[in-house]
């Protein structure tokens, strides 16, 4: 039997403290008692963004004033094949007046989740645990001690996601640096990923690995780590990340960068087109600093990654 295809718009309402809103489905609905992100079906003639604004007005009595595209996921229910268009709802007017759920809850990304979650919504919870800013190390260029000092400062300012990218250090020095960096990141309850060296990541007990574009092309399965991402420069590479079930991708360079001199920059318009409609978070990379965060998220990025701009 052919399942009907349904487009659904879902909103991740975000408060300044980082919490997001979930609603519990009412007793007289399918999947009663399950938790979900608010939203609803896209009607004929509507864009997903328009549908979400209408649904949030009807369900919660609020008027959306700030909306960012984020992820698109698909899920096959028994009754339908659903395409879920997730948006970040950054701002709204009015007080919440719930009209359809049996309960509402504001949830911290690093706190206990509401259970049970609607199956199509569950994978989004992990994506929300991923910090918005990634710092990529360059100890081979500035020196190990200088990079560790810069890491201490960045962690004190709130950095919680670090990629150790040190192919130019010899193996012993790279291991020593990564071990020192991991200890510092763990103290701040952050995540540390090792670029390209799965053996080192396992030895240290790192949180995950980051794959180069070459490693991504050669991968036949997702590496067995909690967090796995990859560097991408084209839509085909991003789609390969989705096929492997990776947790994130880096896409760039968005702007000219000293790391890859002469390489053409994408610009924000091309970045947005390449990143659209994918199931995993995309970090914008290339010539960016923390002040570019809002522009990146407006273009559909989960956040930004930087080799120089973070430190």
Short mmCIF file of C-alpha atoms in Angstrom, two decimals:
data_model
loop_
_atom_site.label_atom_id
_atom_site.label_comp_id
_atom_site.label_asym_id
_atom_site.label_seq_id
_atom_site.Cartn_x
_atom_site.Cartn_y
_atom_site.Cartn_z
CA UNK A 1 0.00 0.00 0.00
CA UNK A 2 1.31 3.43 -0.95
CA UNK A 3 1.45 5.81 1.97
CA UNK A 4 0.23 9.33 1.41
CA UNK A 5 2.88 12.04 1.66
CA UNK A 6 2.35 14.84 4.15
CA UNK A 7 4.37 18.00 4.80
CA UNK A 8 4.43 19.21 8.39
CA UNK A 9 5.94 22.39 9.80
CA UNK A 10 7.37 22.20 13.33
CA UNK A 11 8.70 24.98 15.51
CA UNK A 12 11.53 24.90 18.02
CA UNK A 13 10.60 27.81 20.29
CA UNK A 14 13.79 29.02 21.94
CA UNK A 15 14.06 31.16 25.06
CA UNK A 16 17.17 33.21 25.92
CA UNK A 17 18.13 30.67 28.60
CA UNK A 18 18.45 27.97 25.92
CA UNK A 19 15.30 26.03 26.79
CA UNK A 20 12.87 24.90 24.09
CA UNK A 21 9.14 24.15 24.16
CA UNK A 22 7.46 20.75 23.88
CA UNK A 23 3.76 19.95 23.93
CA UNK A 24 2.06 16.73 25.02
CA UNK A 25 -0.54 15.41 22.61
CA UNK A 26 -4.09 15.41 23.98
CA UNK A 27 -5.99 12.26 24.96
CA UNK A 28 -8.30 12.40 21.93
CA UNK A 29 -5.50 12.43 19.32
CA UNK A 30 -3.31 9.85 17.56
CA UNK A 31 -0.21 9.15 19.69
CA UNK A 32 -2.00 10.52 22.75
CA UNK A 33 0.40 11.36 25.58
CA UNK A 34 3.43 11.65 23.31
CA UNK A 35 5.51 14.82 23.32
CA UNK A 36 6.16 16.87 20.19
CA UNK A 37 7.35 20.20 18.88
CA UNK A 38 4.37 22.45 18.16
CA UNK A 39 3.25 22.85 14.56
CA UNK A 40 1.04 21.13 12.04
CA UNK A 41 0.22 20.17 8.49
CA UNK A 42 1.17 22.41 5.58
CA UNK A 43 -2.04 23.23 3.73
CA UNK A 44 -2.38 23.73 -0.03
CA UNK A 45 -0.96 27.06 -1.16
CA UNK A 46 1.18 27.50 1.98
CA UNK A 47 4.91 27.43 2.42
CA UNK A 48 6.14 25.51 5.48
CA UNK A 49 7.08 28.83 7.12
CA UNK A 50 3.60 30.25 6.54
CA UNK A 51 2.02 27.05 7.86
CA UNK A 52 4.07 27.19 11.04
CA UNK A 53 3.16 30.81 11.73
CA UNK A 54 -0.53 29.96 11.27
CA UNK A 55 -0.31 26.84 13.44
CA UNK A 56 1.46 28.62 16.30
CA UNK A 57 -1.21 31.31 16.24
CA UNK A 58 -3.98 28.69 16.29
CA UNK A 59 -2.37 26.34 18.82
CA UNK A 60 -0.54 28.71 21.18
CA UNK A 61 -1.99 32.15 20.50
CA UNK A 62 1.34 33.74 19.57
CA UNK A 63 2.49 35.76 16.56
CA UNK A 64 5.89 34.77 15.21
CA UNK A 65 8.29 37.67 14.64
CA UNK A 66 11.57 35.77 14.13
CA UNK A 67 11.86 32.51 12.20
CA UNK A 68 14.95 30.65 10.96
CA UNK A 69 15.07 27.55 8.72
CA UNK A 70 16.85 24.66 10.42
CA UNK A 71 16.42 20.95 9.54
CA UNK A 72 14.18 18.77 7.42
CA UNK A 73 13.61 15.15 8.37
CA UNK A 74 11.41 12.40 6.99
CA UNK A 75 9.58 9.65 8.85
CA UNK A 76 7.42 6.78 7.65
CA UNK A 77 4.40 6.27 9.88
CA UNK A 78 1.88 3.49 9.22
CA UNK A 79 -0.59 6.01 7.85
CA UNK A 80 1.70 8.43 5.99
CA UNK A 81 5.20 9.38 4.90
CA UNK A 82 5.84 12.66 6.70
CA UNK A 83 8.30 15.39 5.73
CA UNK A 84 8.96 17.57 8.76
CA UNK A 85 10.25 21.07 8.18
CA UNK A 86 11.83 22.29 11.42
CA UNK A 87 12.28 25.99 12.09
CA UNK A 88 13.84 27.82 15.00
CA UNK A 89 11.34 30.30 16.40
CA UNK A 90 13.63 32.99 17.76
CA UNK A 91 11.01 35.56 18.77
CA UNK A 92 7.26 35.95 19.07
CA UNK A 93 4.60 38.27 20.46
CA UNK A 94 1.93 37.35 22.95
CA UNK A 95 1.70 35.01 25.93
CA UNK A 96 1.41 31.26 25.43
CA UNK A 97 -2.25 30.21 25.48
CA UNK A 98 -2.24 26.48 24.74
CA UNK A 99 -5.37 25.28 22.99
CA UNK A 100 -4.53 21.76 21.79
CA UNK A 101 -2.05 20.03 24.12
CA UNK A 102 -2.64 18.38 27.46
CA UNK A 103 0.55 19.97 28.81
CA UNK A 104 3.49 22.18 27.84
CA UNK A 105 7.09 21.96 29.08
CA UNK A 106 10.22 24.07 28.67
CA UNK A 107 13.17 21.69 28.35
CA UNK A 108 16.92 22.18 28.62
CA UNK A 109 18.98 20.58 25.81
CA UNK A 110 21.29 18.98 28.37
CA UNK A 111 18.50 17.99 30.76
CA UNK A 112 16.10 15.03 30.92
CA UNK A 113 13.84 14.75 27.90
CA UNK A 114 10.07 14.45 28.04
CA UNK A 115 9.02 10.89 27.31
CA UNK A 116 7.65 9.37 25.22
CA UNK A 117 8.63 11.54 22.23
CA UNK A 118 6.75 11.39 18.96
CA UNK A 119 8.97 9.15 16.78
CA UNK A 120 9.54 11.71 14.04
CA UNK A 121 10.60 14.32 16.62
CA UNK A 122 13.02 12.20 18.66
CA UNK A 123 16.21 12.71 16.57
CA UNK A 124 15.84 16.48 16.92
CA UNK A 125 16.65 16.25 20.64
CA UNK A 126 20.23 15.18 19.93
CA UNK A 127 20.68 17.98 17.42
CA UNK A 128 19.59 20.47 20.07
CA UNK A 129 22.37 19.21 22.36
CA UNK A 130 24.98 20.28 19.82
CA UNK A 131 26.52 23.65 20.78
CA UNK A 132 26.27 26.47 18.23
CA UNK A 133 29.93 27.47 18.16
CA UNK A 134 32.78 25.12 17.24
CA UNK A 135 36.40 26.05 17.86
CA UNK A 136 38.95 24.31 15.63
CA UNK A 137 42.46 24.14 17.07
CA UNK A 138 45.68 25.25 15.34
CA UNK A 139 48.39 24.29 17.81
CA UNK A 140 50.78 23.38 15.00
CA UNK A 141 50.74 27.04 13.91
CA UNK A 142 50.72 28.90 17.22
CA UNK A 143 52.32 26.34 19.55
CA UNK A 144 50.78 23.83 21.91
CA UNK A 145 51.04 25.97 25.03
CA UNK A 146 49.60 29.03 23.30
CA UNK A 147 46.69 27.01 21.94
CA UNK A 148 45.93 25.52 25.34
CA UNK A 149 45.96 29.01 26.87
CA UNK A 150 43.58 30.21 24.14
CA UNK A 151 41.38 27.19 24.79
CA UNK A 152 41.21 28.04 28.50
CA UNK A 153 40.09 31.58 27.65
CA UNK A 154 37.49 30.42 25.11
CA UNK A 155 36.05 27.84 27.52
CA UNK A 156 35.77 30.53 30.18
CA UNK A 157 33.79 32.64 27.68
CA UNK A 158 31.38 29.77 27.00
CA UNK A 159 32.85 27.64 24.18
CA UNK A 160 31.58 24.07 24.54
CA UNK A 161 32.49 22.35 21.24
CA UNK A 162 36.10 21.79 20.18
CA UNK A 163 37.60 20.02 17.19
CA UNK A 164 41.26 18.99 17.52
CA UNK A 165 42.66 19.38 14.00
CA UNK A 166 46.40 18.83 14.29
CA UNK A 167 47.65 16.65 11.42
CA UNK A 168 50.91 18.62 11.31
CA UNK A 169 51.92 17.71 14.85
CA UNK A 170 53.86 14.48 15.26
CA UNK A 171 51.87 11.61 16.74
CA UNK A 172 53.24 11.91 20.28
CA UNK A 173 52.77 15.68 20.44
CA UNK A 174 49.27 15.43 18.92
CA UNK A 175 48.27 12.86 21.52
CA UNK A 176 49.64 14.97 24.37
CA UNK A 177 47.87 18.07 23.12
CA UNK A 178 44.58 16.25 22.57
CA UNK A 179 44.73 14.71 26.06
CA UNK A 180 45.33 18.13 27.64
CA UNK A 181 42.55 19.71 25.57
CA UNK A 182 40.10 16.93 26.44
CA UNK A 183 40.71 17.36 30.16
CA UNK A 184 39.99 21.09 29.89
CA UNK A 185 36.84 20.61 27.79
CA UNK A 186 35.50 17.93 30.14
CA UNK A 187 35.94 20.28 33.09
CA UNK A 188 33.48 22.61 31.36
CA UNK A 189 31.12 19.78 30.33
CA UNK A 190 31.80 20.37 26.65
CA UNK A 191 32.36 18.08 23.67
CA UNK A 192 35.70 17.33 22.04
CA UNK A 193 36.12 15.76 18.59
CA UNK A 194 39.31 14.44 17.00
CA UNK A 195 39.84 15.25 13.34
CA UNK A 196 40.83 12.32 11.17
CA UNK A 197 42.36 10.04 13.82
CA UNK A 198 39.80 7.49 14.99
CA UNK A 199 42.44 5.45 16.82
CA UNK A 200 43.47 8.46 18.93
CA UNK A 201 39.83 9.32 19.58
CA UNK A 202 39.21 5.81 20.94
CA UNK A 203 42.42 5.81 22.98
CA UNK A 204 41.52 9.07 24.70
CA UNK A 205 37.79 8.43 25.00
CA UNK A 206 36.97 11.56 23.02
CA UNK A 207 33.33 12.43 22.38
CA UNK A 208 33.60 11.81 18.66
CA UNK A 209 35.47 12.13 15.39
CA UNK A 210 35.45 14.60 12.53
CA UNK A 211 35.95 13.20 9.03
CA UNK A 212 37.80 14.97 6.24
CA UNK A 213 36.10 15.12 2.84
CA UNK A 214 38.37 12.26 1.72
CA UNK A 215 37.43 10.12 4.71
CA UNK A 216 33.76 10.88 4.09
CA UNK A 217 34.06 9.71 0.48
CA UNK A 218 35.75 6.49 1.56
CA UNK A 219 33.42 5.69 4.47
CA UNK A 220 31.12 2.70 4.04
CA UNK A 221 29.42 3.13 7.42
CA UNK A 222 29.16 5.63 10.23
CA UNK A 223 32.10 5.36 12.66
CA UNK A 224 31.05 4.02 16.05
CA UNK A 225 31.22 7.20 18.15
CA UNK A 226 28.51 9.22 19.86
CA UNK A 227 29.28 12.27 17.71
CA UNK A 228 30.45 12.12 14.09
CA UNK A 229 30.69 14.95 11.59
CA UNK A 230 32.48 15.77 8.36
CA UNK A 231 33.89 18.61 6.26
CA UNK A 232 31.90 19.33 3.09
CA UNK A 233 32.18 21.67 0.13
CA UNK A 234 29.39 20.40 -2.15
CA UNK A 235 25.79 19.21 -1.96
CA UNK A 236 26.75 15.63 -2.80
CA UNK A 237 29.04 15.50 0.24
CA UNK A 238 26.27 16.87 2.47
CA UNK A 239 23.88 14.24 1.15
CA UNK A 240 26.48 11.57 1.88
CA UNK A 241 26.59 12.78 5.50
CA UNK A 242 22.82 12.35 5.63
CA UNK A 243 23.03 8.82 4.15
CA UNK A 244 25.58 7.79 6.79
CA UNK A 245 23.51 9.29 9.60
CA UNK A 246 26.19 11.76 10.70
CA UNK A 247 25.36 14.23 13.44
CA UNK A 248 26.54 17.40 11.69
CA UNK A 249 28.50 18.76 8.74
CA UNK A 250 30.81 21.71 8.18
CA UNK A 251 30.17 23.64 4.96
CA UNK A 252 32.45 26.28 3.53
CA UNK A 253 34.32 28.39 2.96
CA UNK A 254 31.57 30.97 3.27
CA UNK A 255 34.04 33.85 3.09
CA UNK A 256 37.69 34.06 1.95
CA UNK A 257 40.00 32.46 4.49
CA UNK A 258 43.73 32.37 5.14
CA UNK A 259 43.56 28.62 5.71
CA UNK A 260 42.67 28.01 2.04
CA UNK A 261 43.98 31.02 0.11
CA UNK A 262 42.64 31.31 -3.40
CA UNK A 263 39.71 28.96 -2.85
CA UNK A 264 36.48 30.63 -4.03
CA UNK A 265 34.11 31.59 -1.23
CA UNK A 266 30.48 30.43 -1.29
CA UNK A 267 28.83 33.53 0.11
CA UNK A 268 25.66 33.31 2.21
CA UNK A 269 23.21 32.85 -0.64
CA UNK A 270 25.00 29.77 -1.99
CA UNK A 271 25.50 28.45 1.53
CA UNK A 272 21.75 28.66 2.19
CA UNK A 273 20.94 26.87 -1.07
CA UNK A 274 23.41 24.04 -0.39
CA UNK A 275 22.33 23.57 3.23
CA UNK A 276 18.58 23.61 2.60
CA UNK A 277 16.43 20.60 3.41
CA UNK A 278 19.00 18.40 5.16
CA UNK A 279 18.35 16.28 8.27
CA UNK A 280 21.49 17.15 10.25
CA UNK A 281 22.83 20.46 11.59
CA UNK A 282 25.19 22.37 9.28
CA UNK A 283 27.95 24.63 10.60
CA UNK A 284 29.09 27.53 8.45
CA UNK A 285 32.89 27.67 8.12
CA UNK A 286 35.40 30.00 6.56
CA UNK A 287 36.47 33.50 7.57
CA UNK A 288 33.83 33.76 10.29
CA UNK A 289 33.80 35.17 13.83
CA UNK A 290 31.25 34.93 16.63
CA UNK A 291 29.57 38.13 15.41
CA UNK A 292 28.52 36.23 12.26
CA UNK A 293 26.33 33.85 14.27
CA UNK A 294 22.99 35.51 13.61
CA UNK A 295 23.67 35.87 9.88
CA UNK A 296 24.67 32.22 9.70
CA UNK A 297 21.52 31.00 11.43
CA UNK A 298 19.33 33.13 9.21
CA UNK A 299 20.91 31.25 6.27
CA UNK A 300 19.92 27.90 7.80
CA UNK A 301 23.15 27.12 9.67
CA UNK A 302 23.04 25.47 13.06
CA UNK A 303 25.98 27.66 14.03
CA UNK A 304 29.52 28.57 12.99
CA UNK A 305 32.92 26.89 13.16
CA UNK A 306 36.18 28.82 13.13
CA UNK A 307 39.90 28.15 13.21
CA UNK A 308 40.97 31.72 14.00
CA UNK A 309 37.81 33.61 14.88
CA UNK A 310 37.07 31.65 18.07
CA UNK A 311 40.47 32.10 19.71
#
